[in-house]
Tab-separated table of C-alpha atoms in Angstrom:
chain	number	residue	atom	x	y	z
N	72	MET	CA	0.000	0.000	0.000
N	73	THR	CA	1.733	3.181	-1.197
N	74	ASN	CA	1.277	6.761	-0.029
N	75	SER	CA	0.351	5.692	3.484
N	76	ILE	CA	1.341	6.799	6.975
N	77	LEU	CA	1.017	4.754	10.163
N	78	LEU	CA	0.787	6.712	13.419
N	79	GLN	CA	1.765	4.039	15.898
N	80	ASN	CA	0.960	3.520	19.580
N	81	GLY	CA	-0.344	6.950	20.585
N	82	THR	CA	-3.160	8.285	22.749
N	83	VAL	CA	-5.897	9.131	20.243
N	84	LEU	CA	-8.503	11.808	20.971
N	85	SER	CA	-11.471	10.495	18.996
N	86	HIS	CA	-15.106	11.588	19.086
N	87	ASP	CA	-18.448	9.932	19.646
N	88	GLY	CA	-20.704	12.818	18.693
N	89	ASP	CA	-19.610	15.693	20.929
N	90	LYS	CA	-18.062	13.349	23.488
N	91	VAL	CA	-14.282	12.958	23.347
N	92	VAL	CA	-13.260	9.310	23.597
N	93	VAL	CA	-9.650	8.702	24.636
N	94	LEU	CA	-8.092	5.634	22.994
N	95	LYS	CA	-4.758	4.701	24.551
N	96	ASN	CA	-2.053	2.763	22.706
N	97	HIS	CA	-3.839	3.051	19.379
N	98	ASP	CA	-2.655	3.298	15.785
N	99	ILE	CA	-4.038	5.346	12.894
N	100	LEU	CA	-3.483	4.294	9.293
N	101	ILE	CA	-3.663	7.123	6.758
N	102	VAL	CA	-3.990	6.234	3.084
N	103	GLY	CA	-3.709	9.144	0.684
N	104	ASN	CA	-5.562	12.018	2.340
N	105	THR	CA	-7.975	9.838	4.326
N	106	ILE	CA	-8.062	8.108	7.717
N	107	HIS	CA	-8.291	4.455	6.683
N	108	HIS	CA	-8.207	2.535	9.970
N	109	ILE	CA	-8.025	3.158	13.737
N	110	GLY	CA	-7.096	0.313	16.056
N	111	GLN	CA	-4.397	-1.495	17.984
N	112	GLY	CA	-1.564	-3.424	16.408
N	113	ILE	CA	-2.425	-2.428	12.848
N	114	GLU	CA	-0.303	-4.449	10.449
N	115	LEU	CA	2.261	-2.293	8.725
N	116	PRO	CA	1.424	-1.961	5.024
N	117	GLU	CA	4.251	-2.159	2.515
N	118	GLU	CA	5.985	1.131	1.752
N	119	SER	CA	4.258	2.865	4.666
N	120	ARG	CA	5.887	5.623	6.603
N	121	VAL	CA	5.786	4.982	10.358
N	122	ILE	CA	5.635	7.757	12.950
N	123	ASP	CA	6.200	6.452	16.470
N	124	CYS	CA	3.613	8.102	18.722
N	125	THR	CA	4.571	6.383	21.970
N	126	GLY	CA	4.183	8.965	24.735
N	127	LYS	CA	2.309	11.270	22.385
N	128	ILE	CA	-1.268	12.553	22.016
N	129	ILE	CA	-2.913	12.369	18.593
N	130	SER	CA	-5.526	15.085	18.166
N	131	PRO	CA	-7.751	16.285	15.341
N	132	GLY	CA	-6.251	19.287	13.582
N	133	PHE	CA	-7.540	22.585	14.942
N	134	ILE	CA	-9.974	24.720	12.957
N	135	ASP	CA	-9.638	28.511	13.042
N	136	THR	CA	-12.905	30.043	11.844
N	137	HIS	CA	-11.840	33.695	11.626
N	138	HIS	CA	-8.459	35.020	10.534
N	139	HIS	CA	-6.873	37.651	8.278
N	140	LEU	CA	-3.858	35.721	7.040
N	141	TRP	CA	-2.305	38.460	4.885
N	142	GLN	CA	-1.277	40.695	7.808
N	143	THR	CA	2.070	39.148	8.828
N	144	GLN	CA	4.218	42.209	8.033
N	145	LEU	CA	2.158	44.268	10.509
N	146	LYS	CA	3.244	42.235	13.550
N	147	GLY	CA	4.563	44.269	16.466
N	148	ARG	CA	2.391	47.326	15.831
N	149	HIS	CA	-0.747	46.655	17.808
N	150	GLY	CA	0.169	45.537	21.326
N	151	ASP	CA	-1.327	48.578	23.075
N	152	GLU	CA	-3.971	49.497	20.524
N	153	SER	CA	-7.737	49.620	20.685
N	154	PHE	CA	-9.959	48.631	17.773
N	155	MET	CA	-10.031	52.112	16.225
N	156	ASP	CA	-6.231	52.428	16.511
N	157	TYR	CA	-5.851	49.066	14.778
N	158	MET	CA	-8.148	50.091	11.926
N	159	VAL	CA	-5.594	52.729	10.871
N	160	SER	CA	-2.319	50.958	11.653
N	161	GLY	CA	-3.519	47.516	10.549
N	162	ASN	CA	-6.779	46.947	8.730
N	163	ILE	CA	-6.521	49.589	6.010
N	164	GLN	CA	-2.766	49.129	5.509
N	165	SER	CA	-3.513	46.774	2.634
N	166	TYR	CA	-3.511	50.027	0.635
N	167	ASN	CA	0.286	49.955	0.967
N	168	TYR	CA	0.684	46.298	-0.082
N	169	SER	CA	1.685	45.202	-3.564
N	170	PRO	CA	0.434	41.804	-4.760
N	171	GLU	CA	3.918	40.429	-4.010
N	172	ASP	CA	3.711	41.804	-0.456
N	173	ILE	CA	0.375	40.048	-0.092
N	174	PHE	CA	1.872	36.753	-1.286
N	175	TRP	CA	4.649	36.728	1.305
N	176	GLY	CA	2.454	37.972	4.137
N	177	GLN	CA	-0.184	35.378	3.309
N	178	LEU	CA	2.314	32.535	2.982
N	179	ALA	CA	3.883	33.367	6.340
N	180	GLY	CA	0.445	33.597	7.953
N	181	CYS	CA	-0.488	30.166	6.610
N	182	LEU	CA	2.754	28.593	7.799
N	183	GLN	CA	2.407	30.136	11.254
N	184	SER	CA	-1.007	28.513	11.491
N	185	ILE	CA	0.338	25.097	10.493
N	186	ASP	CA	3.220	25.450	12.948
N	187	ALA	CA	0.629	26.077	15.678
N	188	GLY	CA	-1.365	22.938	14.871
N	189	VAL	CA	-4.094	24.738	12.947
N	190	THR	CA	-4.965	22.671	9.890
N	191	THR	CA	-7.982	24.648	8.601
N	192	VAL	CA	-8.529	28.421	8.478
N	193	VAL	CA	-11.521	30.489	7.413
N	194	ASP	CA	-9.603	33.376	5.885
N	195	HIS	CA	-11.513	36.671	5.740
N	196	ALA	CA	-9.360	38.064	2.928
N	197	HIS	CA	-9.997	41.792	3.194
N	198	MET	CA	-7.112	43.090	1.064
N	199	THR	CA	-8.708	42.944	-2.395
N	200	TYR	CA	-7.244	46.035	-4.047
N	201	SER	CA	-6.970	44.289	-7.396
N	202	PRO	CA	-7.476	40.862	-8.972
N	203	ASP	CA	-3.740	40.242	-8.510
N	204	HIS	CA	-3.951	40.885	-4.766
N	205	ALA	CA	-6.595	38.174	-4.480
N	206	THR	CA	-4.900	35.635	-6.723
N	207	GLU	CA	-1.509	36.090	-5.040
N	208	ALA	CA	-3.085	35.492	-1.630
N	209	LEU	CA	-4.767	32.385	-2.950
N	210	ARG	CA	-1.527	31.199	-4.586
N	211	ALA	CA	0.221	31.517	-1.233
N	212	THR	CA	-2.523	29.569	0.520
N	213	THR	CA	-2.481	26.714	-1.965
N	214	SER	CA	1.336	26.591	-1.863
N	215	SER	CA	1.462	26.446	1.940
N	216	GLY	CA	-0.361	23.147	2.401
N	217	LEU	CA	-3.004	24.647	4.694
N	218	ARG	CA	-6.664	23.722	4.345
N	219	SER	CA	-8.667	26.910	3.973
N	220	VAL	CA	-11.940	28.523	3.080
N	221	PHE	CA	-10.599	31.562	1.232
N	222	CYS	CA	-13.279	34.219	1.711
N	223	TYR	CA	-12.775	36.700	-1.109
N	224	SER	CA	-13.986	39.960	0.400
N	225	SER	CA	-15.364	43.327	-0.556
N	226	ILE	CA	-13.603	46.324	1.004
N	227	TRP	CA	-13.703	50.097	0.885
N	228	ARG	CA	-10.554	50.824	-1.146
N	229	ILE	CA	-8.441	53.914	-0.483
N	230	LYS	CA	-7.878	56.139	-3.527
N	231	SER	CA	-5.272	58.422	-1.917
N	232	TRP	CA	-3.730	58.827	1.523
N	233	SER	CA	-1.729	61.907	2.526
N	234	SER	CA	-2.936	64.181	5.325
N	235	ALA	CA	-6.369	62.613	4.904
N	236	VAL	CA	-7.775	59.423	3.417
N	237	GLU	CA	-9.877	59.542	0.260
N	238	TYR	CA	-11.886	56.407	-0.523
N	239	ASP	CA	-12.954	55.035	-3.874
N	240	ASP	CA	-16.696	55.501	-4.267
N	241	THR	CA	-17.173	52.122	-5.954
N	242	LEU	CA	-17.296	49.267	-3.465
N	243	LEU	CA	-18.198	46.503	-5.905
N	244	PRO	CA	-16.692	47.376	-9.293
N	245	ASP	CA	-17.149	45.100	-12.281
N	246	TRP	CA	-13.651	43.669	-11.865
N	247	TRP	CA	-14.549	42.519	-8.340
N	248	TYR	CA	-17.450	40.440	-9.658
N	249	ASP	CA	-15.361	39.225	-12.613
N	250	THR	CA	-12.614	38.043	-10.247
N	251	LEU	CA	-15.144	36.288	-8.024
N	252	ALA	CA	-16.519	34.464	-11.065
N	253	SER	CA	-13.024	33.536	-12.261
N	254	LEU	CA	-11.951	32.212	-8.862
N	255	ALA	CA	-15.203	30.277	-8.488
N	256	LYS	CA	-14.801	28.711	-11.931
N	257	SER	CA	-11.396	27.293	-10.942
N	258	ALA	CA	-12.362	26.289	-7.399
N	259	PRO	CA	-11.765	24.188	-5.433
N	260	TYR	CA	-7.980	24.273	-5.422
N	261	SER	CA	-5.280	21.760	-4.487
N	262	ASP	CA	-7.531	18.708	-4.835
N	263	GLY	CA	-10.263	20.315	-2.757
N	264	ARG	CA	-8.046	21.459	0.116
N	265	VAL	CA	-8.756	25.154	-0.567
N	266	THR	CA	-12.335	26.230	-1.255
N	267	LEU	CA	-13.874	29.606	-2.021
N	268	GLY	CA	-16.044	31.682	0.297
N	269	VAL	CA	-17.072	35.331	0.395
N	270	GLY	CA	-16.530	37.959	3.095
N	271	PHE	CA	-18.915	40.906	3.271
N	272	ASP	CA	-19.482	43.669	5.848
N	273	GLN	CA	-20.967	46.590	3.932
N	274	PHE	CA	-24.631	46.272	4.857
N	275	GLN	CA	-25.081	50.023	4.601
N	276	LEU	CA	-25.517	49.414	0.875
N	277	PRO	CA	-29.050	49.301	-0.530
N	278	LYS	CA	-30.868	46.037	0.113
N	279	GLU	CA	-31.014	45.104	-3.573
N	280	GLN	CA	-27.212	45.361	-3.920
N	281	VAL	CA	-26.644	43.111	-0.923
N	282	ILE	CA	-29.109	40.534	-2.205
N	283	ARG	CA	-27.548	40.682	-5.673
N	284	LEU	CA	-24.123	39.844	-4.251
N	285	TRP	CA	-25.528	36.956	-2.203
N	286	GLU	CA	-27.412	35.544	-5.178
N	287	LYS	CA	-24.345	35.826	-7.411
N	288	ALA	CA	-22.178	34.036	-4.845
N	289	ARG	CA	-24.671	31.208	-4.464
N	290	GLU	CA	-25.041	30.939	-8.236
N	291	LEU	CA	-21.255	30.472	-8.432
N	292	GLY	CA	-21.323	27.677	-5.860
N	293	VAL	CA	-19.966	29.596	-2.865
N	294	LYS	CA	-20.844	27.637	0.284
N	295	ILE	CA	-19.658	29.961	3.097
N	296	MET	CA	-20.420	33.672	3.603
N	297	THR	CA	-18.690	35.346	6.540
N	298	THR	CA	-19.286	38.755	8.112
N	299	HIS	CA	-18.000	40.755	11.081
N	300	PHE	CA	-20.699	41.514	13.624
N	301	ALA	CA	-20.641	43.319	16.957
N	302	ALA	CA	-24.006	44.555	18.182
N	303	LEU	CA	-22.703	47.890	19.463
N	304	SER	CA	-20.891	49.029	16.322
N	305	MET	CA	-21.996	47.278	13.140
N	306	LYS	CA	-25.160	47.676	11.100
N	307	ASN	CA	-25.363	44.077	9.960
N	308	SER	CA	-27.232	41.783	12.287
N	309	VAL	CA	-28.993	38.478	12.476
N	310	ASN	CA	-32.323	40.252	12.072
N	311	LEU	CA	-31.171	42.202	9.035
N	312	LEU	CA	-29.987	39.087	7.230
N	313	SER	CA	-33.193	37.313	8.175
N	314	ASP	CA	-35.277	40.210	6.841
N	315	TYR	CA	-33.351	40.004	3.561
N	316	GLY	CA	-34.024	36.265	3.338
N	317	LEU	CA	-30.302	35.487	3.550
N	318	LEU	CA	-29.916	33.899	6.986
N	319	ASP	CA	-29.084	30.201	6.745
N	320	ALA	CA	-26.418	27.611	7.564
N	321	SER	CA	-23.954	29.184	5.122
N	322	ILE	CA	-23.535	32.285	7.319
N	323	LEU	CA	-20.630	32.598	9.753
N	324	PHE	CA	-20.712	35.663	12.029
N	325	SER	CA	-17.340	36.742	13.427
N	326	HIS	CA	-17.342	38.008	17.035
N	327	ALA	CA	-21.113	38.547	17.628
N	328	ASN	CA	-20.290	40.484	20.809
N	329	GLY	CA	-23.414	41.855	22.452
N	330	ILE	CA	-25.778	39.658	20.473
N	331	SER	CA	-29.246	39.650	22.036
N	332	GLU	CA	-30.991	36.508	23.244
N	333	SER	CA	-33.613	36.884	20.523
N	334	ASP	CA	-30.968	37.213	17.808
N	335	ALA	CA	-29.120	34.206	19.236
N	336	ALA	CA	-32.314	32.152	19.088
N	337	LEU	CA	-32.939	33.226	15.501
N	338	LEU	CA	-29.342	32.486	14.498
N	339	THR	CA	-29.369	28.960	15.903
N	340	SER	CA	-32.809	28.203	14.478
N	341	LYS	CA	-31.505	28.992	10.988
N	342	GLY	CA	-28.317	26.947	11.425
N	343	ALA	CA	-25.887	29.876	11.217
N	344	HIS	CA	-22.721	29.948	13.361
N	345	VAL	CA	-20.474	32.388	15.224
N	346	SER	CA	-16.708	32.616	15.653
N	347	THR	CA	-15.288	33.969	18.902
N	348	THR	CA	-11.761	35.464	18.899
N	349	PRO	CA	-10.949	35.932	22.609
N	350	GLU	CA	-7.560	37.628	22.419
N	351	THR	CA	-8.540	40.462	20.079
N	352	GLU	CA	-12.007	40.864	21.579
N	353	MET	CA	-10.565	41.280	25.077
N	354	GLN	CA	-7.908	43.792	23.990
N	355	MET	CA	-9.894	45.791	21.471
N	356	ILE	CA	-12.939	46.429	23.614
N	357	LEU	CA	-15.395	44.565	21.420
N	358	GLY	CA	-17.490	43.222	24.277
N	359	ASP	CA	-18.281	39.902	25.918
N	360	ARG	CA	-17.049	36.620	24.434
N	361	VAL	CA	-20.125	34.620	23.451
N	362	ALA	CA	-18.854	31.160	22.521
N	363	PHE	CA	-19.636	29.602	25.905
N	364	ARG	CA	-23.071	31.182	26.301
N	365	ASN	CA	-25.680	28.484	26.815
N	366	ASP	CA	-27.877	29.860	24.035
N	367	LEU	CA	-25.025	29.981	21.490
N	368	LYS	CA	-22.409	27.368	22.303
N	369	SER	CA	-23.991	24.692	20.105
N	370	HIS	CA	-23.362	26.986	17.120
N	371	ALA	CA	-20.053	28.508	18.234
N	372	SER	CA	-16.476	28.118	17.051
N	373	ILE	CA	-13.202	29.945	17.647
N	374	GLY	CA	-10.651	31.961	15.687
N	375	VAL	CA	-7.340	33.810	15.922
N	376	ASP	CA	-8.489	36.939	14.049
N	377	CYS	CA	-5.207	38.888	13.711
N	378	HIS	CA	-1.874	37.105	14.073
N	379	ALA	CA	-0.393	40.579	13.525
N	380	ASN	CA	-1.788	41.462	16.946
N	381	ASN	CA	-1.618	38.212	18.899
N	382	SER	CA	-0.717	34.538	18.814
N	383	SER	CA	-1.504	32.279	15.856
N	384	ASP	CA	-2.399	29.253	17.938
N	385	LEU	CA	-5.891	28.209	18.937
N	386	LEU	CA	-4.583	26.709	22.181
N	387	THR	CA	-4.139	30.242	23.525
N	388	GLN	CA	-7.572	31.281	22.262
N	389	LEU	CA	-9.245	28.222	23.800
N	390	ARG	CA	-7.669	28.813	27.202
N	391	LEU	CA	-8.402	32.541	27.225
N	392	GLY	CA	-11.953	32.033	26.033
N	393	MET	CA	-12.727	29.280	28.499
N	394	GLN	CA	-11.142	30.949	31.519
N	395	SER	CA	-12.706	34.345	30.809
N	396	ALA	CA	-16.115	32.672	30.466
N	397	ARG	CA	-15.562	30.824	33.753
N	398	ALA	CA	-14.573	34.090	35.423
N	399	ALA	CA	-17.653	35.881	34.098
N	400	GLU	CA	-19.949	33.090	35.299
N	401	ASN	CA	-18.439	33.067	38.760
N	402	SER	CA	-18.362	36.854	39.095
N	403	GLN	CA	-22.086	36.849	38.418
N	404	ALA	CA	-22.666	34.014	40.879
N	405	MET	CA	-20.742	35.811	43.617
N	406	ALA	CA	-22.586	39.074	42.921
N	407	GLU	CA	-25.833	37.157	43.422
N	408	GLY	CA	-24.592	35.660	46.688
N	409	LYS	CA	-24.227	32.173	45.224
N	410	TYR	CA	-21.346	29.761	45.715
N	411	PRO	CA	-19.202	29.723	42.529
N	412	GLY	CA	-18.165	26.579	40.681
N	413	VAL	CA	-16.567	25.386	37.462
N	414	LYS	CA	-19.369	24.552	35.055
N	415	ILE	CA	-17.561	24.993	31.727
N	416	LYS	CA	-15.402	21.933	31.076
N	417	VAL	CA	-12.173	21.545	29.102
N	418	GLU	CA	-13.936	19.168	26.713
N	419	GLU	CA	-16.187	22.049	25.608
N	420	ALA	CA	-13.131	24.159	24.818
N	421	PHE	CA	-11.463	21.307	22.927
N	422	ASN	CA	-14.594	20.761	20.846
N	423	LEU	CA	-14.798	24.480	20.097
N	424	GLY	CA	-11.470	24.220	18.277
N	425	THR	CA	-12.189	20.931	16.512
N	426	ILE	CA	-15.618	19.473	15.725
N	427	GLN	CA	-17.460	22.744	16.395
N	428	GLY	CA	-15.222	24.517	13.897
N	429	ALA	CA	-16.030	21.876	11.305
N	430	LYS	CA	-19.757	22.341	11.904
N	431	ALA	CA	-19.391	26.112	11.497
N	432	ILE	CA	-18.228	25.622	7.904
N	433	ASN	CA	-20.463	22.632	7.153
N	434	MET	CA	-17.497	20.259	6.897
N	435	GLN	CA	-18.199	18.028	9.900
N	436	ASP	CA	-18.470	15.022	7.585
N	437	GLN	CA	-14.883	15.627	6.394
N	438	ILE	CA	-12.835	17.160	9.225
N	439	GLY	CA	-12.999	18.097	12.915
N	440	SER	CA	-12.623	14.643	14.446
N	441	ILE	CA	-10.539	11.521	14.026
N	442	GLU	CA	-12.837	9.062	12.297
N	443	VAL	CA	-12.421	6.479	9.559
N	444	GLY	CA	-13.279	8.043	6.219
N	445	LYS	CA	-12.519	11.618	7.237
N	446	ARG	CA	-9.651	13.705	5.903
N	447	ALA	CA	-6.333	13.137	7.633
N	448	ASP	CA	-5.908	16.497	9.393
N	449	ILE	CA	-4.020	15.553	12.536
N	450	VAL	CA	-1.808	17.095	15.224
N	451	VAL	CA	0.582	15.043	17.368
N	452	PHE	CA	1.650	16.457	20.750
N	453	ASP	CA	4.727	15.335	22.683
N	454	ALA	CA	3.105	14.458	26.003
N	455	SER	CA	6.491	13.831	27.635
N	456	SER	CA	7.669	17.423	27.152
N	457	PRO	CA	8.452	19.531	30.245
N	458	GLY	CA	5.166	21.383	29.787
N	459	MET	CA	2.935	18.337	29.325
N	460	VAL	CA	4.633	15.597	31.333
N	461	CYS	CA	2.257	13.634	33.625
N	462	ALA	CA	-0.845	15.487	32.384
N	463	ALA	CA	-1.798	12.994	29.677
N	464	GLU	CA	-1.946	10.099	32.127
N	465	GLU	CA	-4.502	11.997	34.188
N	466	ASP	CA	-6.539	13.672	31.426
N	467	ALA	CA	-5.386	13.708	27.805
N	468	VAL	CA	-7.929	16.348	26.750
N	469	GLY	CA	-6.973	18.555	29.687
N	470	ALA	CA	-3.311	18.051	28.816
N	471	VAL	CA	-3.915	19.642	25.414
N	472	VAL	CA	-6.266	22.431	26.485
N	473	MET	CA	-4.533	23.423	29.728
N	474	HIS	CA	-0.864	22.563	29.281
N	475	ALA	CA	0.134	22.327	25.615
N	476	SER	CA	1.994	24.999	23.681
N	477	VAL	CA	3.166	25.319	20.090
N	478	GLY	CA	6.537	23.973	21.218
N	479	ASP	CA	4.881	20.695	22.205
N	480	ILE	CA	3.564	20.053	18.690
N	481	HIS	CA	5.671	17.271	17.211
N	482	THR	CA	3.835	16.569	13.946
N	483	VAL	CA	1.154	18.268	11.849
N	484	ILE	CA	-0.563	16.438	8.987
N	485	VAL	CA	-2.895	18.273	6.594
N	486	ASP	CA	-4.851	16.322	3.992
N	487	GLY	CA	-2.585	13.332	4.507
N	488	VAL	CA	0.655	15.286	4.001
N	489	VAL	CA	3.170	15.858	6.806
N	490	ARG	CA	3.625	19.629	7.095
N	491	LYS	CA	5.515	19.725	10.402
N	492	GLU	CA	7.691	16.968	11.813
N	493	GLU	CA	9.833	16.684	14.909
N	494	GLY	CA	8.786	20.198	15.839
N	495	LYS	CA	9.862	21.910	12.609
N	496	LEU	CA	7.986	23.021	9.508
N	497	VAL	CA	8.630	20.936	6.415
N	498	ASP	CA	9.915	22.671	3.283
N	499	ILE	CA	7.269	23.622	0.732
N	500	ARG	CA	7.201	24.027	-3.027
N	501	MET	CA	5.465	27.173	-4.237
N	502	LEU	CA	3.065	27.170	-7.159
N	503	ASP	CA	4.396	29.293	-10.025
N	504	SER	CA	0.876	30.592	-10.641
N	505	LEU	CA	-2.623	29.932	-9.395
N	506	SER	CA	-3.442	28.003	-12.569
N	507	SER	CA	-0.226	25.974	-12.495
N	508	THR	CA	-0.396	22.239	-11.860
N	509	GLU	CA	3.352	21.973	-11.252
N	510	LYS	CA	5.200	23.064	-8.146
N	511	GLY	CA	7.829	25.776	-8.374
N	512	ALA	CA	10.857	26.525	-6.233
N	513	GLU	CA	11.321	24.838	-2.891
N	514	THR	CA	11.534	27.154	0.103
N	515	THR	CA	12.171	26.809	3.815
N	516	TRP	CA	10.816	28.960	6.624
N	517	LYS	CA	14.168	30.747	7.040
N	518	GLU	CA	14.078	31.835	3.415
């Protein structure tokens, strides 16, 4: 059996529905890009590659449901900034990026995600100054090896920027629609690893223009539409999308801070999802983190948002999100004179970064858990590292959520291909063009 990998004798974090089932001393056989068999003492197929997972935890790859991957060159700018500060020093800086700048920023963002054990990213690609900006970002994504929903986005483009900023009056020019159609015609990319979505935030446009965009995207086969939403500052809302007849399971709301109980009920009833990004939301004064709210957690997922501002790993986001939600619950209990407790469990946080992320993008039948027949998106942690030692014997899920760091990630496999091994990123070969079927020059992270 060629093109196969055997992960041997590890602690496997599998799922039975939303319940994590820990399988000790188990093997996983990967054939091509698919999980072929899970069991003990699996016979070694001919020509298989063996990865010894003794003393290691084998986890589903993590799914980041909100990220702007192009922003790598902006790192170091935003540590003490609020949201409005960031909008100037970060968000609208795509004005200063050439398509080549976008390529390298995007590629680095993708590789940082893989290094951190993130195997799938919903990329809200809000740097679309030209068709070349979009295609270079997509070329970087396909070259990196990351699985992604590349959400080609509409933005207000800057026309000139000196003492003041002058914006282009045309939000959705003909070339924007032409590029969307061209990208959709060629999608999916890299044997289905990279699919096309759409990002849209400009709900101040007339209703008929919004509906036209949605209808065009659906006509082109776009499966995921993502939008930023914070109740205190953004016009778009669950109710607005419902009124337009657009609210359904294809919609992924990023942040959703301040969402009302009635909007939450409407959102879940229509099958839409939300993505919480704890680190940016806490710093940039966006409001409460909603992923662990009882009325939303069944339709919640988690994201990094801006690796230019904070860490690229979901482990940090899961811990911050869970602990801040625990703190909020207990602060309320104490204010009401009740005895506090720990109601939110580590399993909920783990699921938020795995199977819940898959559900948010309607890919739960392909990724998000370790099951026979699903895509081989897998992360292997070294449970004997100084940071994780002893924890796995007590609670393997808790070992990952509470104790693991990027430095503990031994191996990352995306779509059946090893992308990180023995703690280091594997070299990649870059596509010469988005339409190319042959790989170009090999590059390492240091290059």
